[in-house]
Amino acid sequence: MQFTAQATPVFSSSARRPNPLGLIREAVTEIWSRRHLVGYLVRADLKKKGADTVLGNLWWVIDPLLQMTVYVILVSVIFARSQPDYPLFIFAAILPWKWFSTAVGDATVAVTLQDRLIKQVRFPLLVLPTAAVMAGVANFAFGLIPLFAMLVFLYPERLSTLVVFIPVIAAVQLVFTLAIGFVVSGINVFYRDVGNLSRHVLRLWFYLSPALYGPATVHKLASGHPTIFRIIELNPFYTLFTAYRNVIYGTETPDGGSTLPIPPDWGGLAGLLVASLVLLALATIFFKRLEPTFAKVL
Amino acid sequence: MSVPDLPRGVDPAPAIVARELGVRYNLRLTRKNTLRTSFMNLRARANGEREFWALRDVSFKLVHGESLGVIGPNGAGKSTLLQVLAGIIAPSAGTVEVRGQVSSLLTLGAGFDQELTGRDNILLAGAFLGIREEEMRGRMEGIIEYADIGQFIDAPIKTYSSGMRARLGFSIATFVDPDVLLLDEVLGTGDEAFRVKSKARILEIAASAKAVVLVTHDLHWVTDFCNRAMLLEQGRVVAEGDPQEVVDIHVDHSAKARENAPVKPA
């Protein structure tokens, strides 16, 4: 048997931990070198989610449509609000929100559910929340099928080439979602209350974001209170929902009408991207600092 | 079967070097916390740090080809030691260096995904251990054949008996061709035939210049097949060296512990 010193992987472990920049570098290498593991976990997750139901993975297409129907009934029938092509109007927001809320929910328990494995095998734990968020991306991608079906068959006049920007907007959302996913998965190891709390926080967040209503409604409500409007605008999902809706639907006009699709607010998206990258860096440091204690605490 | 001799031409660099290892548990953190209890803990902080050293000042070297049996009473830190060697827990003091591919399915089959089939779980375990997919697919048939669980390999793990789960786990852990194999209390699993088979497999690994560290309560295994043994008590190394001598000390200490234990009235 031949041994070469270079080929033998060596790991050493001590009480010392690298500095914050070193932690980020370590995290990037870890996730990149284990990208196949992330892929496996995503596929396993998708396989499982479709396994126990009669309709299986068809649910990914049906689910956002049903959710849309609920809101259409609630808002147009019960609250008697009218907005042209309202189903499409809210579907443009429901789709990215489903990704975000599912990803946050799954990321919350991503580390704690694997407690047995974490105590058994050494692997970079960051892959767990990463996989939870990436599974959401697959979900989002499937949701685009009913979206395009609606555009083509029901609202062909709103279909434009601007939809090519959907992946760009989704990329910004991905960075933000990863950051949140890392934080909640880390905290949940120490405080299982996160899961109970996040459900309600998410619901409130959704209703405070312009999903069921548009930015024009927000303007109307906040008129005379510019500070409040500034705060509302700081909500990442204000920027994201508006951007998705701009390229898929258009925008609402103050008189209750709507325009055809327009380009997104690139400045706002760029600002959100920078902020999300900073947040992701901080979230990575946070997670990596906690990581060595996980096997002891779980 | 006898203790395997150190094969010639083997990498002389030690497989494992542990220097003054210490692992500290913070008891305030290790409980399942709710916000309420941790606020209470913050207030109670003045009452002194609540910590506990699961391992203290553990130093040893293990070269390739050696097979170390770790024994000791419950709660002595045996499993913690394996977790540190596997890189799962970072030491709070001291350093550990491990050379080579480590296989550490410590309690076999614990990491299986209940909903996935045996086959999918083999690939998943490989990905967790950091083994490339093509390599894992190449070993698939060997793992399946060795586990010998028949048709169940294509059924979800939740349908397995605990013995089948352990067999598949053992098969994966030993077929990933580890340089360092860490086993925690796994020799008692499965039926008699599989026990014999797994012992043979561990001897085979030890003989092909792999280092094995195993935690067990089976003292016969230690005296018969390990070429070194270590006795841990309350996180410290009490004795280390020749398996028979170490086992004798352990038996002696256990007997004393029983004598000194308060006898409950029947």
GROMACS .gro file of N, CA and C in nm, chain B residues 77-186:
model
  330
  375GLY      N    1  -1.690   0.974   2.946
  375GLY     CA    2  -1.640   1.059   2.838
  375GLY      C    3  -1.597   0.982   2.716
  376LYS      N    4  -1.633   0.855   2.706
  376LYS     CA    5  -1.590   0.772   2.594
  376LYS      C    6  -1.648   0.823   2.461
  377SER      N    7  -1.777   0.846   2.461
  377SER     CA    8  -1.841   0.891   2.338
  377SER      C    9  -1.796   1.032   2.302
  378THR      N   10  -1.776   1.115   2.402
  378THR     CA   11  -1.726   1.250   2.376
  378THR      C   12  -1.589   1.242   2.308
  379LEU      N   13  -1.506   1.149   2.353
  379LEU     CA   14  -1.374   1.134   2.293
  379LEU      C   15  -1.387   1.101   2.144
  380LEU      N   16  -1.476   1.009   2.111
  380LEU     CA   17  -1.495   0.975   1.970
  380LEU      C   18  -1.546   1.095   1.891
  381GLN      N   19  -1.635   1.173   1.953
  381GLN     CA   20  -1.687   1.290   1.882
  381GLN      C   21  -1.578   1.392   1.853
  382VAL      N   22  -1.485   1.405   1.947
  382VAL     CA   23  -1.374   1.498   1.923
  382VAL      C   24  -1.284   1.444   1.813
  383LEU      N   25  -1.257   1.313   1.815
  383LEU     CA   26  -1.170   1.254   1.713
  383LEU      C   27  -1.235   1.264   1.575
  384ALA      N   28  -1.369   1.258   1.572
  384ALA     CA   29  -1.440   1.269   1.445
  384ALA      C   30  -1.450   1.413   1.398
  385GLY      N   31  -1.411   1.507   1.483
  385GLY     CA   32  -1.419   1.647   1.444
  385GLY      C   33  -1.558   1.705   1.462
  386ILE      N   34  -1.644   1.633   1.532
  386ILE     CA   35  -1.781   1.679   1.551
  386ILE      C   36  -1.786   1.785   1.661
  387ILE      N   37  -1.705   1.764   1.764
  387ILE     CA   38  -1.695   1.861   1.872
  387ILE      C   39  -1.554   1.920   1.869
  388ALA      N   40  -1.545   2.050   1.878
  388ALA     CA   41  -1.413   2.114   1.887
  388ALA      C   42  -1.367   2.108   2.031
  389PRO      N   43  -1.240   2.072   2.054
  389PRO     CA   44  -1.194   2.067   2.193
  389PRO      C   45  -1.196   2.206   2.257
  390SER      N   46  -1.222   2.211   2.386
  390SER     CA   47  -1.217   2.338   2.457
  390SER      C   48  -1.074   2.368   2.500
  391ALA      N   49  -0.992   2.264   2.505
  391ALA     CA   50  -0.852   2.282   2.538
  391ALA      C   51  -0.773   2.175   2.465
  392GLY      N   52  -0.646   2.207   2.435
  392GLY     CA   53  -0.562   2.108   2.368
  392GLY      C   54  -0.592   2.098   2.219
  393THR      N   55  -0.526   2.002   2.153
  393THR     CA   56  -0.544   1.987   2.009
  393THR      C   57  -0.559   1.840   1.974
  394VAL      N   58  -0.618   1.815   1.858
  394VAL     CA   59  -0.623   1.680   1.805
  394VAL      C   60  -0.594   1.686   1.656
  395GLU      N   61  -0.514   1.591   1.609
  395GLU     CA   62  -0.482   1.583   1.467
  395GLU      C   63  -0.518   1.444   1.419
  396VAL      N   64  -0.593   1.437   1.312
  396VAL     CA   65  -0.631   1.307   1.257
  396VAL      C   66  -0.591   1.304   1.111
  397ARG      N   67  -0.514   1.204   1.071
  397ARG     CA   68  -0.469   1.196   0.932
  397ARG      C   69  -0.548   1.087   0.862
  398GLY      N   70  -0.605   1.124   0.747
  398GLY     CA   71  -0.676   1.025   0.668
  398GLY      C   72  -0.826   1.043   0.671
  399GLN      N   73  -0.892   0.965   0.585
  399GLN     CA   74  -1.037   0.968   0.577
  399GLN      C   75  -1.098   0.906   0.702
  400VAL      N   76  -1.181   0.982   0.770
  400VAL     CA   77  -1.242   0.933   0.892
  400VAL      C   78  -1.383   0.885   0.864
  401SER      N   79  -1.416   0.768   0.914
  401SER     CA   80  -1.554   0.722   0.905
  401SER      C   81  -1.609   0.716   1.046
  402SER      N   82  -1.718   0.782   1.067
  402SER     CA   83  -1.759   0.801   1.206
  402SER      C   84  -1.909   0.785   1.226
  403LEU      N   85  -1.968   0.686   1.162
  403LEU     CA   86  -2.110   0.664   1.190
  403LEU      C   87  -2.116   0.601   1.328
  404LEU      N   88  -2.111   0.689   1.429
  404LEU     CA   89  -2.080   0.640   1.563
  404LEU      C   90  -2.184   0.544   1.616
  405THR      N   91  -2.309   0.586   1.616
  405THR     CA   92  -2.412   0.490   1.650
  405THR      C   93  -2.479   0.459   1.518
  406LEU      N   94  -2.461   0.339   1.473
  406LEU     CA   95  -2.487   0.311   1.333
  406LEU      C   96  -2.630   0.338   1.290
  407GLY      N   97  -2.641   0.402   1.176
  407GLY     CA   98  -2.772   0.421   1.117
  407GLY      C   99  -2.852   0.533   1.178
  408ALA      N  100  -2.792   0.607   1.271
  408ALA     CA  101  -2.869   0.712   1.336
  408ALA      C  102  -2.900   0.826   1.240
  409GLY      N  103  -2.817   0.843   1.139
  409GLY     CA  104  -2.836   0.956   1.050
  409GLY      C  105  -2.924   0.926   0.931
  410PHE      N  106  -2.985   0.810   0.929
  410PHE     CA  107  -3.067   0.775   0.813
  410PHE      C  108  -3.191   0.863   0.802
  411ASP      N  109  -3.229   0.887   0.680
  411ASP     CA  110  -3.353   0.959   0.652
  411ASP      C  111  -3.465   0.855   0.641
  412GLN      N  112  -3.559   0.862   0.732
  412GLN     CA  113  -3.663   0.759   0.743
  412GLN      C  114  -3.744   0.740   0.615
  413GLU      N  115  -3.763   0.848   0.541
  413GLU     CA  116  -3.854   0.842   0.426
  413GLU      C  117  -3.786   0.790   0.301
  414LEU      N  118  -3.652   0.797   0.297
  414LEU     CA  119  -3.582   0.757   0.175
  414LEU      C  120  -3.552   0.607   0.178
  415THR      N  121  -3.527   0.551   0.059
  415THR     CA  122  -3.495   0.409   0.052
  415THR      C  123  -3.352   0.385   0.100
  416GLY      N  124  -3.318   0.259   0.123
  416GLY     CA  125  -3.183   0.223   0.164
  416GLY      C  126  -3.081   0.273   0.063
  417ARG      N  127  -3.112   0.254  -0.063
  417ARG     CA  128  -3.021   0.295  -0.170
  417ARG      C  129  -2.995   0.446  -0.164
  418ASP      N  130  -3.103   0.525  -0.152
  418ASP     CA  131  -3.088   0.670  -0.144
  418ASP      C  132  -3.009   0.709  -0.020
  419ASN      N  133  -3.032   0.634   0.088
  419ASN     CA  134  -2.961   0.666   0.211
  419ASN      C  135  -2.812   0.637   0.201
  420ILE      N  136  -2.775   0.537   0.123
  420ILE     CA  137  -2.633   0.508   0.102
  420ILE      C  138  -2.567   0.629   0.035
  421LEU      N  139  -2.635   0.681  -0.069
  421LEU     CA  140  -2.580   0.798  -0.140
  421LEU      C  141  -2.576   0.920  -0.049
  422LEU      N  142  -2.682   0.935   0.031
  422LEU     CA  143  -2.689   1.050   0.121
  422LEU      C  144  -2.577   1.043   0.225
  423ALA      N  145  -2.556   0.923   0.281
  423ALA     CA  146  -2.451   0.906   0.381
  423ALA      C  147  -2.315   0.939   0.320
  424GLY      N  148  -2.295   0.893   0.196
  424GLY     CA  149  -2.169   0.923   0.127
  424GLY      C  150  -2.148   1.073   0.111
  425ALA      N  151  -2.257   1.143   0.077
  425ALA     CA  152  -2.247   1.288   0.059
  425ALA      C  153  -2.216   1.356   0.191
  426PHE      N  154  -2.275   1.306   0.299
  426PHE     CA  155  -2.245   1.363   0.430
  426PHE      C  156  -2.100   1.339   0.468
  427LEU      N  157  -2.048   1.221   0.432
  427LEU     CA  158  -1.910   1.189   0.465
  427LEU      C  159  -1.811   1.256   0.371
  428GLY      N  160  -1.864   1.322   0.267
  428GLY     CA  161  -1.776   1.394   0.175
  428GLY      C  162  -1.715   1.305   0.068
  429ILE      N  163  -1.787   1.200   0.031
  429ILE     CA  164  -1.736   1.110  -0.072
  429ILE      C  165  -1.808   1.138  -0.203
  430ARG      N  166  -1.731   1.139  -0.313
  430ARG     CA  167  -1.791   1.176  -0.441
  430ARG      C  168  -1.894   1.072  -0.486
  431GLU      N  169  -1.993   1.120  -0.564
  431GLU     CA  170  -2.106   1.036  -0.600
  431GLU      C  171  -2.063   0.914  -0.682
  432GLU      N  172  -1.974   0.936  -0.780
  432GLU     CA  173  -1.934   0.823  -0.866
  432GLU      C  174  -1.868   0.714  -0.781
  433GLU      N  175  -1.786   0.761  -0.684
  433GLU     CA  176  -1.716   0.668  -0.597
  433GLU      C  177  -1.817   0.589  -0.515
  434MET      N  178  -1.916   0.660  -0.467
  434MET     CA  179  -2.017   0.597  -0.383
  434MET      C  180  -2.100   0.497  -0.465
  435ARG      N  181  -2.133   0.535  -0.589
  435ARG     CA  182  -2.209   0.443  -0.674
  435ARG      C  183  -2.129   0.317  -0.702
  436GLY      N  184  -1.997   0.335  -0.713
  436GLY     CA  185  -1.910   0.220  -0.736
  436GLY      C  186  -1.911   0.123  -0.618
  437ARG      N  187  -1.929   0.179  -0.498
  437ARG     CA  188  -1.926   0.094  -0.379
  437ARG      C  189  -2.064   0.042  -0.341
  438MET      N  190  -2.163   0.095  -0.408
  438MET     CA  191  -2.302   0.063  -0.374
  438MET      C  192  -2.327  -0.086  -0.364
  439GLU      N  193  -2.289  -0.160  -0.470
  439GLU     CA  194  -2.321  -0.303  -0.472
  439GLU      C  195  -2.254  -0.377  -0.356
  440GLY      N  196  -2.129  -0.339  -0.328
  440GLY     CA  197  -2.057  -0.402  -0.218
  440GLY      C  198  -2.127  -0.378  -0.085
  441ILE      N  199  -2.170  -0.254  -0.067
  441ILE     CA  200  -2.238  -0.217   0.059
  441ILE      C  201  -2.368  -0.296   0.073
  442ILE      N  202  -2.444  -0.304  -0.038
  442ILE     CA  203  -2.574  -0.373  -0.034
  442ILE      C  204  -2.554  -0.521  -0.007
  443GLU      N  205  -2.456  -0.578  -0.074
  443GLU     CA  206  -2.432  -0.721  -0.059
  443GLU      C  207  -2.391  -0.755   0.084
  444TYR      N  208  -2.302  -0.667   0.138
  444TYR     CA  209  -2.254  -0.694   0.273
  444TYR      C  210  -2.365  -0.678   0.377
  445ALA      N  211  -2.449  -0.576   0.358
  445ALA     CA  212  -2.557  -0.551   0.454
  445ALA      C  213  -2.657  -0.666   0.453
  446ASP      N  214  -2.675  -0.727   0.335
  446ASP     CA  215  -2.756  -0.848   0.324
  446ASP      C  216  -2.898  -0.828   0.379
  447ILE      N  217  -2.966  -0.726   0.328
  447ILE     CA  218  -3.103  -0.703   0.375
  447ILE      C  219  -3.204  -0.726   0.263
  448GLY      N  220  -3.159  -0.788   0.156
  448GLY     CA  221  -3.251  -0.833   0.051
  448GLY      C  222  -3.329  -0.721  -0.015
  449GLN      N  223  -3.459  -0.748  -0.037
  449GLN     CA  224  -3.547  -0.654  -0.108
  449GLN      C  225  -3.560  -0.520  -0.037
  450PHE      N  226  -3.532  -0.520   0.093
  450PHE     CA  227  -3.556  -0.399   0.171
  450PHE      C  228  -3.470  -0.281   0.126
  451ILE      N  229  -3.366  -0.308   0.049
  451ILE     CA  230  -3.277  -0.200   0.009
  451ILE      C  231  -3.353  -0.095  -0.071
  452ASP      N  232  -3.464  -0.134  -0.135
  452ASP     CA  233  -3.541  -0.038  -0.213
  452ASP      C  234  -3.665   0.011  -0.140
  453ALA      N  235  -3.674  -0.021  -0.011
  453ALA     CA  236  -3.788   0.026   0.069
  453ALA      C  237  -3.741   0.139   0.161
  454PRO      N  238  -3.833   0.225   0.202
  454PRO     CA  239  -3.793   0.333   0.294
  454PRO      C  240  -3.739   0.277   0.425
  455ILE      N  241  -3.643   0.350   0.483
  455ILE     CA  242  -3.578   0.305   0.606
  455ILE      C  243  -3.678   0.284   0.719
  456LYS      N  244  -3.791   0.358   0.715
  456LYS     CA  245  -3.886   0.346   0.826
  456LYS      C  246  -3.945   0.206   0.835
  457THR      N  247  -3.933   0.127   0.727
  457THR     CA  248  -3.986  -0.009   0.732
  457THR      C  249  -3.884  -0.110   0.785
  458TYR      N  250  -3.763  -0.064   0.815
  458TYR     CA  251  -3.656  -0.155   0.858
  458TYR      C  252  -3.669  -0.193   1.005
  459SER      N  253  -3.621  -0.309   1.040
  459SER     CA  254  -3.606  -0.342   1.181
  459SER      C  255  -3.477  -0.278   1.230
  460SER      N  256  -3.461  -0.268   1.362
  460SER     CA  257  -3.341  -0.201   1.413
  460SER      C  258  -3.216  -0.277   1.373
  461GLY      N  259  -3.225  -0.410   1.364
  461GLY     CA  260  -3.110  -0.490   1.323
  461GLY      C  261  -3.070  -0.460   1.179
  462MET      N  262  -3.171  -0.447   1.092
  462MET     CA  263  -3.141  -0.417   0.951
  462MET      C  264  -3.077  -0.280   0.938
  463ARG      N  265  -3.129  -0.186   1.015
  463ARG     CA  266  -3.075  -0.051   1.012
  463ARG      C  267  -2.927  -0.053   1.052
  464ALA      N  268  -2.897  -0.127   1.159
  464ALA     CA  269  -2.760  -0.134   1.209
  464ALA      C  270  -2.669  -0.200   1.105
  465ARG      N  271  -2.721  -0.303   1.038
  465ARG     CA  272  -2.638  -0.371   0.939
  465ARG      C  273  -2.604  -0.281   0.823
  466LEU      N  274  -2.705  -0.207   0.776
  466LEU     CA  275  -2.679  -0.115   0.666
  466LEU      C  276  -2.581  -0.007   0.711
  467GLY      N  277  -2.600   0.044   0.833
  467GLY     CA  278  -2.512   0.147   0.885
  467GLY      C  279  -2.368   0.098   0.895
  468PHE      N  280  -2.352  -0.022   0.948
  468PHE     CA  281  -2.217  -0.079   0.961
  468PHE      C  282  -2.153  -0.098   0.825
  469SER      N  283  -2.233  -0.145   0.733
  469SER     CA  284  -2.184  -0.170   0.598
  469SER      C  285  -2.134  -0.041   0.533
  470ILE      N  286  -2.212   0.066   0.549
  470ILE     CA  287  -2.170   0.195   0.491
  470ILE      C  288  -2.042   0.243   0.559
  471ALA      N  289  -2.043   0.241   0.692
  471ALA     CA  290  -1.930   0.296   0.768
  471ALA      C  291  -1.800   0.227   0.733
  472THR      N  292  -1.807   0.097   0.705
  472THR     CA  293  -1.682   0.025   0.681
  472THR      C  294  -1.647   0.016   0.533
  473PHE      N  295  -1.744   0.039   0.444
  473PHE     CA  296  -1.716   0.029   0.302
  473PHE      C  297  -1.670   0.159   0.239
  474VAL      N  298  -1.671   0.267   0.317
  474VAL     CA  299  -1.623   0.393   0.259
  474VAL      C  300  -1.471   0.396   0.264
  475ASP      N  301  -1.410   0.284   0.298
  475ASP     CA  302  -1.265   0.270   0.295
  475ASP      C  303  -1.196   0.372   0.385
  476PRO      N  304  -1.232   0.373   0.512
  476PRO     CA  305  -1.176   0.475   0.600
  476PRO      C  306  -1.031   0.444   0.638
  477ASP      N  307  -0.953   0.548   0.661
  477ASP     CA  308  -0.820   0.531   0.718
  477ASP      C  309  -0.832   0.523   0.870
  478VAL      N  310  -0.930   0.596   0.921
  478VAL     CA  311  -0.954   0.594   1.064
  478VAL      C  312  -1.100   0.560   1.085
  479LEU      N  313  -1.126   0.450   1.155
  479LEU     CA  314  -1.263   0.407   1.177
  479LEU      C  315  -1.299   0.425   1.324
  480LEU      N  316  -1.404   0.501   1.348
  480LEU     CA  317  -1.447   0.525   1.485
  480LEU      C  318  -1.580   0.453   1.507
  481LEU      N  319  -1.585   0.367   1.605
  481LEU     CA  320  -1.707   0.288   1.628
  481LEU      C  321  -1.750   0.301   1.773
  482ASP      N  322  -1.876   0.331   1.791
  482ASP     CA  323  -1.927   0.351   1.926
  482ASP      C  324  -2.031   0.244   1.956
  483GLU      N  325  -1.992   0.144   2.036
  483GLU     CA  326  -2.091   0.052   2.091
  483GLU      C  327  -2.176  -0.011   1.982
  484VAL      N  328  -2.110  -0.071   1.884
  484VAL     CA  329  -2.186  -0.121   1.770
  484VAL      C  330  -2.173  -0.271   1.755
   0.00000   0.00000   0.00000
